[in-house]
Coordinates of C-alpha atoms in Angstrom, one line a residue:
M28 CA -0.2 0.3 0.0
A29 CA 1.2 2.8 -1.1
E30 CA 2.1 6.7 0.9
L31 CA 0.1 5.2 4.4
N32 CA 0.7 8.6 5.8
K33 CA -2.3 9.7 3.3
M34 CA -4.9 7.6 5.1
T35 CA -7.3 8.1 7.0
I36 CA -8.0 7.1 10.8
A37 CA -11.0 4.6 9.6
A38 CA -9.2 3.3 6.5
A39 CA -6.0 2.8 8.9
R40 CA -8.3 1.0 11.5
D41 CA -9.5 -1.3 9.1
A42 CA -6.5 -2.0 7.2
L43 CA -4.9 -3.1 10.1
R44 CA -7.2 -5.7 11.5
K45 CA -7.0 -6.8 8.0
G46 CA -3.3 -7.1 8.8
D47 CA -3.2 -5.3 5.1
V48 CA -0.3 -2.6 6.7
T49 CA 1.0 -3.0 10.8
S50 CA 1.1 -0.1 12.6
A51 CA 5.1 -0.4 12.6
E52 CA 5.0 0.9 8.8
L53 CA 2.3 3.0 9.2
T54 CA 4.8 5.0 12.2
E55 CA 7.5 4.5 9.7
A56 CA 5.9 6.6 7.1
C57 CA 4.7 9.4 8.8
L58 CA 8.6 9.8 10.8
S59 CA 10.4 9.5 7.4
E60 CA 7.4 12.2 6.2
I61 CA 8.5 14.4 9.5
D62 CA 11.7 14.1 8.5
S63 CA 11.6 15.5 5.2
A64 CA 9.1 18.7 6.3
G65 CA 11.6 20.9 8.1
A66 CA 10.9 23.7 6.3
L67 CA 6.9 23.5 8.1
N68 CA 8.6 23.7 11.3
A69 CA 5.2 21.8 12.3
F70 CA 7.2 18.7 14.6
V71 CA 9.4 20.8 17.4
H72 CA 10.2 17.6 19.6
H73 CA 10.2 14.6 17.8
T74 CA 9.8 10.8 19.7
P75 CA 11.1 8.0 17.0
E76 CA 11.5 5.8 19.7
I77 CA 8.4 6.2 21.4
A78 CA 6.5 6.0 18.9
R79 CA 8.6 2.4 17.7
A80 CA 7.8 0.9 21.2
Q81 CA 4.3 2.2 20.5
A82 CA 3.3 1.0 17.4
A83 CA 5.3 -2.7 18.1
A84 CA 2.7 -3.0 21.3
A85 CA -0.2 -1.8 19.2
D86 CA 0.6 -4.5 16.6
A87 CA 0.7 -7.7 19.5
R88 CA -2.4 -5.7 20.2
I89 CA -4.3 -6.0 17.5
K90 CA -2.6 -9.6 16.7
A91 CA -4.1 -10.7 19.9
G92 CA -8.0 -9.5 18.6
D93 CA -7.6 -7.1 21.5
A94 CA -7.9 -3.7 20.4
P95 CA -10.0 -0.5 20.5
D96 CA -10.2 2.4 17.2
M97 CA -7.7 3.9 17.5
C98 CA -5.4 1.2 18.4
G99 CA -1.9 1.5 16.1
I100 CA -3.0 5.1 14.8
P101 CA 0.7 7.4 14.8
L102 CA -0.8 10.7 15.9
G103 CA 1.2 13.9 16.3
I104 CA 0.3 15.9 19.7
K105 CA 0.2 19.4 20.6
D106 CA 2.9 20.9 23.0
L107 CA 0.4 21.7 25.7
F108 CA -0.3 18.9 26.3
C109 CA 1.8 16.7 29.2
T110 CA 3.6 13.9 28.0
K111 CA 5.5 12.1 30.5
G112 CA 9.7 12.6 30.3
V113 CA 8.7 14.7 27.1
P114 CA 9.9 18.3 27.0
S115 CA 6.2 19.8 27.2
Q116 CA 7.3 23.9 27.1
A117 CA 3.8 25.1 25.5
A118 CA 5.8 26.6 23.1
S119 CA 7.7 29.5 25.7
N120 CA 11.0 29.6 26.9
I121 CA 9.7 30.1 30.7
L122 CA 9.0 25.5 30.0
K123 CA 12.5 25.2 28.2
G124 CA 14.0 22.3 29.6
F125 CA 10.6 21.4 31.7
K126 CA 9.6 17.3 31.0
P127 CA 6.7 16.5 33.4
E128 CA 6.6 13.3 35.5
Y129 CA 3.4 12.7 34.7
E130 CA 1.1 12.2 32.0
S131 CA -2.2 14.4 30.6
T132 CA -5.7 12.5 31.1
V133 CA -6.1 13.0 26.9
T134 CA -2.7 12.0 26.2
S135 CA -3.2 8.4 28.9
Q136 CA -6.7 8.2 27.4
L137 CA -5.0 8.2 23.6
F138 CA -2.3 5.8 24.5
D139 CA -4.1 2.9 26.8
A140 CA -6.3 2.6 23.4
G141 CA -2.9 1.9 21.4
A142 CA -2.6 5.1 19.9
V143 CA 1.1 6.3 19.1
M144 CA 3.1 9.3 19.5
L145 CA 5.0 10.6 16.6
G146 CA 6.4 13.9 18.4
K147 CA 4.4 17.3 19.7
L148 CA 3.4 20.1 17.9
N149 CA 4.4 23.5 17.2
M150 CA 1.5 26.5 18.2
D151 CA 1.4 29.8 19.5
E152 CA 3.1 31.0 22.9
F153 CA 0.6 29.8 26.0
A154 CA -2.0 29.0 22.7
M155 CA -2.1 32.8 23.2
G156 CA -2.5 34.2 19.1
S157 CA -4.1 33.1 15.7
S158 CA -1.2 32.5 13.5
N159 CA 1.7 30.5 15.1
E160 CA 3.8 33.7 15.0
T161 CA 4.5 34.3 19.0
S162 CA 5.9 30.5 19.2
A163 CA 9.5 29.9 21.0
Y164 CA 10.4 27.2 17.7
G165 CA 9.8 29.9 15.3
N166 CA 6.5 30.2 12.9
A167 CA 4.8 26.9 11.6
V168 CA 4.3 27.2 8.1
N169 CA 1.1 26.3 6.3
P170 CA 1.6 24.0 3.6
W171 CA -1.1 25.9 0.9
R172 CA 0.6 28.4 -1.0
R173 CA -1.9 31.1 -2.9
G174 CA -1.8 29.4 -6.6
N175 CA 1.8 30.5 -8.0
D176 CA 2.8 33.0 -5.0
D177 CA 5.1 31.1 -2.6
S178 CA 4.9 33.4 -0.1
A179 CA 4.6 31.8 3.8
L180 CA 1.1 31.3 4.9
T181 CA 0.1 31.1 8.4
P182 CA -1.4 27.4 9.3
G183 CA -3.6 29.7 12.2
G184 CA -3.5 29.8 16.0
S185 CA -3.0 28.5 18.0
S186 CA -3.1 25.1 17.1
G187 CA -1.1 25.3 13.9
G188 CA 1.5 22.7 13.6
S189 CA -1.6 20.3 14.0
A190 CA -2.8 21.9 11.7
S191 CA -0.5 21.5 9.4
A192 CA 1.1 18.4 10.6
V193 CA -2.5 16.7 9.6
A194 CA -2.7 18.4 6.1
A195 CA 0.7 17.5 4.7
D196 CA 0.3 13.9 6.1
L197 CA 2.6 13.7 8.1
C198 CA 0.6 12.5 10.6
L199 CA -3.0 10.4 10.6
A200 CA -4.4 13.2 13.2
A201 CA -3.1 15.2 16.0
T202 CA -4.6 17.1 18.9
G203 CA -5.7 20.3 19.4
T204 CA -6.8 22.6 22.3
D205 CA -9.9 25.2 21.7
T206 CA -9.7 29.2 23.6
G207 CA -11.6 30.7 21.4
G208 CA -10.8 28.9 18.1
S209 CA -8.1 27.4 18.2
I210 CA -8.8 23.6 16.8
R211 CA -11.4 25.3 14.6
Q212 CA -9.7 28.4 13.1
P213 CA -6.3 26.3 11.8
A214 CA -8.5 23.9 10.7
A215 CA -10.5 25.8 8.1
F216 CA -7.4 28.0 7.3
T217 CA -5.6 24.1 6.0
G218 CA -8.6 22.4 4.9
I219 CA -9.0 19.7 7.3
T220 CA -11.8 19.5 10.2
G221 CA -11.5 20.3 14.0
I222 CA -14.0 20.4 16.5
K223 CA -14.6 22.2 20.0
P224 CA -16.2 19.7 21.9
T225 CA -18.7 20.4 25.1
Y226 CA -17.0 22.2 27.6
G227 CA -16.4 19.3 30.2
R228 CA -16.8 17.2 27.8
V229 CA -12.8 16.6 27.7
S230 CA -10.4 16.2 30.7
R231 CA -8.5 19.3 30.9
W232 CA -6.5 17.9 33.2
G233 CA -2.0 17.9 32.5
V234 CA -2.7 20.5 29.6
V235 CA -0.7 23.6 30.8
A236 CA -4.1 26.2 31.6
F237 CA -4.6 29.3 29.0
A238 CA -7.8 30.2 30.6
S239 CA -9.3 27.4 32.4
S240 CA -13.1 28.2 32.1
L241 CA -12.7 28.2 28.1
D242 CA -10.0 25.7 27.0
Q243 CA -11.3 22.7 25.7
A244 CA -9.2 19.7 23.8
G245 CA -10.3 18.1 20.7
P246 CA -9.1 16.4 17.6
M247 CA -7.9 17.7 14.2
T248 CA -8.6 15.1 11.3
K249 CA -9.0 14.8 8.0
D250 CA -12.1 14.1 7.9
V251 CA -15.8 14.0 9.8
R252 CA -15.0 10.2 10.6
D253 CA -12.0 10.7 11.9
A254 CA -12.8 13.5 14.1
A255 CA -15.8 11.0 15.5
I256 CA -13.8 8.1 16.0
M257 CA -10.9 10.5 17.9
L258 CA -13.1 12.3 19.9
E259 CA -14.9 9.4 21.2
A260 CA -11.3 8.2 22.5
M261 CA -10.2 11.0 24.2
C262 CA -13.7 11.9 26.2
G263 CA -14.8 10.7 29.4
H264 CA -15.1 12.1 33.2
D265 CA -11.9 12.6 35.2
A266 CA -12.0 12.7 38.8
K267 CA -8.6 15.1 38.4
D268 CA -10.5 17.5 36.4
S269 CA -13.5 19.0 38.8
T270 CA -15.2 21.0 35.8
S271 CA -15.2 16.9 33.7
A272 CA -18.6 16.3 32.4
D273 CA -19.4 12.3 34.0
L274 CA -21.4 11.7 31.4
A275 CA -21.9 8.2 29.2
V276 CA -19.3 8.7 25.5
P277 CA -22.0 7.9 22.5
N278 CA -20.3 6.0 19.3
F279 CA -19.5 9.0 17.7
E280 CA -19.4 6.8 14.3
A281 CA -21.7 4.7 15.0
M282 CA -24.6 8.7 14.5
L283 CA -23.1 9.3 11.1
T284 CA -25.4 8.4 8.6
G285 CA -26.0 11.2 6.5
D286 CA -29.8 11.8 7.0
I287 CA -30.5 15.0 8.4
K288 CA -34.3 15.1 6.9
G289 CA -36.0 17.6 9.6
K290 CA -32.7 19.2 11.3
T291 CA -33.8 22.7 11.8
I292 CA -30.4 24.9 11.0
G293 CA -30.8 28.4 12.1
I294 CA -28.5 31.1 10.2
P295 CA -27.9 34.0 12.5
R296 CA -28.1 37.2 10.8
E297 CA -26.0 38.9 13.0
Y298 CA -22.7 36.8 11.8
R299 CA -23.2 39.2 8.7
M300 CA -20.1 40.7 9.0
D301 CA -19.7 44.7 7.6
G302 CA -16.8 44.5 5.3
M303 CA -17.7 40.4 4.7
P304 CA -15.7 38.7 1.5
E305 CA -17.7 37.6 -1.0
E306 CA -16.0 34.4 -1.4
I307 CA -16.7 33.9 2.2
E308 CA -20.1 35.0 1.9
K309 CA -21.3 33.0 -1.3
L310 CA -19.9 29.7 0.6
W311 CA -21.7 30.3 3.3
A312 CA -24.6 30.4 1.0
E313 CA -23.8 27.3 -1.2
G314 CA -23.2 25.8 2.8
T315 CA -27.0 26.6 3.5
E316 CA -28.4 25.6 0.3
M317 CA -26.5 22.2 0.4
L318 CA -28.3 21.3 4.1
K319 CA -31.3 22.4 2.6
A320 CA -30.9 19.9 -0.2
A321 CA -30.5 17.4 2.7
G322 CA -33.4 17.7 3.8
A323 CA -32.8 20.2 6.8
K324 CA -34.5 23.5 7.3
I325 CA -33.4 26.3 7.7
V326 CA -34.7 29.0 9.4
D327 CA -33.0 32.5 10.1
I328 CA -32.3 33.3 13.7
S329 CA -30.7 36.3 16.1
L330 CA -28.0 36.0 18.9
P331 CA -28.7 39.4 19.4
H332 CA -25.5 39.9 22.4
T333 CA -22.7 38.1 19.6
K334 CA -21.2 42.6 18.7
Y335 CA -20.2 42.2 22.6
A336 CA -18.3 38.6 22.0
L337 CA -15.1 39.7 21.1
P338 CA -14.5 42.3 23.8
A339 CA -16.5 39.9 26.4
Y340 CA -13.6 37.5 25.1
Y341 CA -10.7 39.4 25.5
V342 CA -11.3 40.5 29.1
I343 CA -11.9 37.4 30.1
A344 CA -9.3 35.0 28.4
P345 CA -6.4 37.6 30.0
A346 CA -7.7 38.1 33.2
E347 CA -7.5 34.1 33.4
A348 CA -4.1 34.1 31.8
S349 CA -2.8 36.3 34.3
S350 CA -3.8 34.0 36.9
N351 CA -2.7 30.4 35.8
L352 CA 0.1 32.4 34.0
A353 CA 1.5 33.2 37.8
R354 CA 2.7 30.1 38.7
Y355 CA 5.7 30.9 35.9
D356 CA 8.1 32.5 38.9
G357 CA 11.2 30.6 38.4
V358 CA 10.9 29.2 41.8
R359 CA 10.0 26.4 41.5
Y360 CA 11.0 24.7 37.4
G361 CA 11.3 26.2 33.6
H362 CA 13.3 28.8 33.3
R363 CA 15.1 31.4 35.8
A364 CA 16.9 34.9 34.6
K365 CA 20.5 35.0 36.0
L366 CA 20.7 37.3 39.4
A367 CA 23.4 39.5 40.0
A368 CA 24.4 40.5 43.4
G369 CA 21.7 42.2 45.4
D370 CA 19.0 41.2 43.8
G371 CA 16.1 39.7 45.6
I372 CA 13.3 37.1 44.7
T373 CA 11.5 41.0 43.3
E374 CA 14.2 41.3 40.9
M375 CA 14.0 37.1 40.0
Y376 CA 10.4 37.1 39.3
E377 CA 10.6 40.2 36.9
K378 CA 13.4 39.0 35.3
T379 CA 12.5 35.4 34.7
R380 CA 9.1 36.7 33.7
A381 CA 10.4 39.6 31.3
E382 CA 13.1 36.7 29.3
G383 CA 10.7 34.0 29.6
F384 CA 7.5 35.2 27.9
G385 CA 7.4 36.6 24.3
H386 CA 5.6 40.0 24.0
E387 CA 1.8 38.4 23.1
V388 CA 1.6 36.8 26.4
Q389 CA 3.0 39.8 28.7
R390 CA 0.6 41.5 26.3
R391 CA -2.2 39.7 27.4
V392 CA -0.9 38.5 31.5
M393 CA -0.7 42.7 32.2
V394 CA -4.4 43.4 30.1
G395 CA -5.1 40.9 32.5
T396 CA -4.1 41.8 35.8
Y397 CA -5.2 45.7 34.4
V398 CA -8.9 44.2 34.7
L399 CA -8.6 41.8 37.8
S400 CA -7.1 45.1 39.6
A401 CA -9.4 46.8 42.3
G402 CA -10.2 49.6 40.5
F403 CA -11.5 47.6 37.1
Y404 CA -13.1 45.0 38.4
D405 CA -16.4 45.9 38.9
A406 CA -16.0 47.8 35.0
Y407 CA -14.2 45.1 33.0
Y408 CA -14.5 41.6 34.0
N409 CA -17.3 41.4 35.6
R410 CA -19.3 43.2 33.3
A411 CA -17.4 41.2 30.8
R412 CA -19.1 38.3 32.5
K413 CA -22.2 39.4 32.4
V414 CA -22.2 39.7 28.5
R415 CA -20.9 36.1 28.9
T416 CA -24.2 35.0 30.4
L417 CA -26.5 37.0 27.9
I418 CA -24.3 35.1 24.7
K419 CA -25.1 31.9 26.3
R420 CA -28.4 32.7 27.1
D421 CA -28.8 33.5 23.8
F422 CA -27.8 30.7 22.3
E423 CA -30.2 28.5 24.4
T424 CA -33.2 30.5 23.1
V425 CA -32.5 29.9 20.1
F426 CA -31.5 25.9 21.4
A427 CA -35.5 25.9 22.6
D428 CA -37.1 27.2 19.8
G429 CA -35.7 23.9 18.3
I430 CA -33.0 24.8 16.3
D431 CA -30.5 21.8 16.1
A432 CA -27.4 23.3 15.2
I433 CA -26.1 26.6 13.3
L434 CA -24.4 26.9 10.3
T435 CA -21.3 30.0 10.3
P436 CA -18.5 30.9 8.2
T437 CA -14.9 29.8 10.5
T438 CA -12.8 32.6 9.8
P439 CA -13.5 35.9 8.2
S440 CA -10.5 34.7 5.3
A441 CA -8.7 32.6 4.3
A442 CA -5.0 32.0 5.3
F443 CA -3.1 35.3 5.1
G444 CA 1.1 35.6 5.1
L445 CA 3.4 35.4 7.6
G446 CA 4.0 38.7 9.1
E447 CA 1.4 40.4 7.0
M448 CA -0.7 41.2 10.5
S449 CA 1.3 43.6 11.9
D450 CA 2.4 43.0 15.4
A451 CA 1.7 47.3 16.0
D452 CA -2.4 47.0 15.9
P453 CA -3.3 43.4 17.6
I454 CA -7.1 44.5 17.3
A455 CA -6.3 43.4 13.6
M456 CA -5.4 39.9 14.4
Y457 CA -7.8 39.9 17.4
L458 CA -10.4 40.4 14.7
N459 CA -9.2 36.7 12.9
D460 CA -11.9 34.8 16.4
V461 CA -14.7 37.0 15.6
F462 CA -16.5 33.9 14.6
T463 CA -15.6 31.1 17.2
V464 CA -15.4 33.2 20.4
T465 CA -18.9 32.3 21.1
V466 CA -18.9 29.6 21.0
N467 CA -16.2 28.9 24.0
L468 CA -18.1 31.5 26.0
A469 CA -21.3 29.3 25.5
G470 CA -19.0 25.9 26.4
L471 CA -20.6 25.3 23.2
P472 CA -19.1 22.3 20.6
G473 CA -18.1 23.6 16.9
I474 CA -17.3 21.7 14.1
A475 CA -15.1 23.4 11.4
V476 CA -15.5 21.5 8.6
P477 CA -14.0 22.7 4.6
T478 CA -15.7 23.1 1.9
G479 CA -14.2 24.7 -0.7
V480 CA -11.5 27.1 -1.9
D481 CA -11.1 30.9 -2.8
K482 CA -10.1 32.2 -5.8
R483 CA -6.8 31.4 -5.4
G484 CA -7.2 27.9 -4.4
L485 CA -6.8 28.2 -0.1
P486 CA -9.4 26.7 1.6
L487 CA -12.3 27.9 3.6
G488 CA -14.2 25.9 6.3
L489 CA -17.8 27.0 7.6
Q490 CA -18.9 26.0 10.9
L491 CA -20.9 23.9 12.8
I492 CA -22.4 24.7 16.7
G493 CA -24.7 22.3 17.7
R494 CA -26.3 22.1 21.5
P495 CA -24.4 21.0 24.7
W496 CA -23.6 18.0 25.3
E497 CA -25.0 16.6 21.0
E498 CA -21.5 16.2 19.6
G499 CA -22.9 13.1 18.0
D500 CA -25.9 14.9 16.6
L501 CA -23.2 17.5 15.2
L502 CA -20.7 15.4 13.8
N503 CA -23.7 13.8 11.6
T504 CA -24.9 17.1 10.6
A505 CA -21.3 17.2 10.0
Y506 CA -20.9 14.8 7.9
A507 CA -24.0 15.6 5.5
L508 CA -22.2 19.1 5.1
E509 CA -18.3 17.3 4.2
Q510 CA -20.7 14.5 1.8
A511 CA -22.3 17.2 0.2
A512 CA -19.4 20.2 -0.3
G513 CA -17.3 17.0 -1.3
F514 CA -13.8 18.9 -0.7
V515 CA -11.0 16.1 -2.1
A516 CA -8.4 19.3 -2.8
K517 CA -5.2 18.9 -0.5
P518 CA -1.7 21.3 -1.0
R519 CA 0.8 20.8 -3.8
K520 CA 3.9 19.4 -2.1
W521 CA 6.9 21.7 -1.7
W522 CA 8.6 21.2 1.1

């Protein structure tokens, strides 16, 4: 079987069961591909020895007939997940050299299911960014190019390395995390599928925290079926995470019938932004028609507090980040600055954090500290929390009115060039999250599905937002959209 690295999880699982291929062969194909893809800067910590040992164990398990769906599947792991004995530094210099003595719940569950770790993936520092340009490892690069233009494009952020690796077939799938769109936006920019589950569906234990009330881990895969298979392995109650929901995990793949007759899909009028590119508008209209043709009822809906979502998010997320990142002080682990004679503990904190944190992290920590300070807590943080409640209520109202899922664009544009968004104007970068942050603020599941390309051949995605805890239903609607769109485009190999 040629080009094993290009297989989907579903196809690889079936081939492994039939004995047509081994996990060792799949793993070697991916490792070879990773070695020749340095230009993408997607993998930042390579673990070939671990991968080969896990593949051998998976092959033995498959032979014995005791193999879950993910057994033998080679994956990339975002650098935000703590992996025992393997560098886990959240793409930050402040955690340089940190090798945890424990395994995150998500990676434990994937490894227990027999999955293979090829290595750790690039990302924005502490998951703060929409373009993977804030990483201590340097930029991850999108495998897609604009027509004949050789300019390097962003794979999106913060899960940029995950998106790039999956789109370039360096791995069969990857883990990502999503605080304001960090799974869905990169998925849209690279022509892959990414799902953010309901808050609490996947354990956050052992995932380096950015904003604890918003962070959720999820799979980034080549199609919707793979997302269903991998999500099931990642879900489940975890007593170590106080926000983890004690709910049964359904067989998501079994729910992929493609039948959405009688479903009601909402189209929110507030997502029609001023200056939205014509191509995004057209894609959205085409996606609406596809779902209608598949038997769904299309209804215009209103989510009136949408316009406040971005400002509320950029108060709440930095506030939680400033609190979470206070632990990186040079005392217990990670980077510690060299001190001059006479320096005390205050100077150690200041110098360590100034050296260890990049500019974007520093900016967000300062914004977060400001909005939590005594004179501004009510004016900013408390007000943002109230707005968040109103945004959540908007969704609850439309779901109570019989809406099964909501269709929106995922991003306001296709992938942009690295360096094109000026650091002098962080607001322009933050606007990339305009369609995705509401989902995190409301704790809902959302999925990005590739549905077309722009005039320069770059992928574009649509987002479906589902009811809480109904990922199976959401995945089925996404599956129907995927079938109708028939997206099969792949990046031209230049790396």
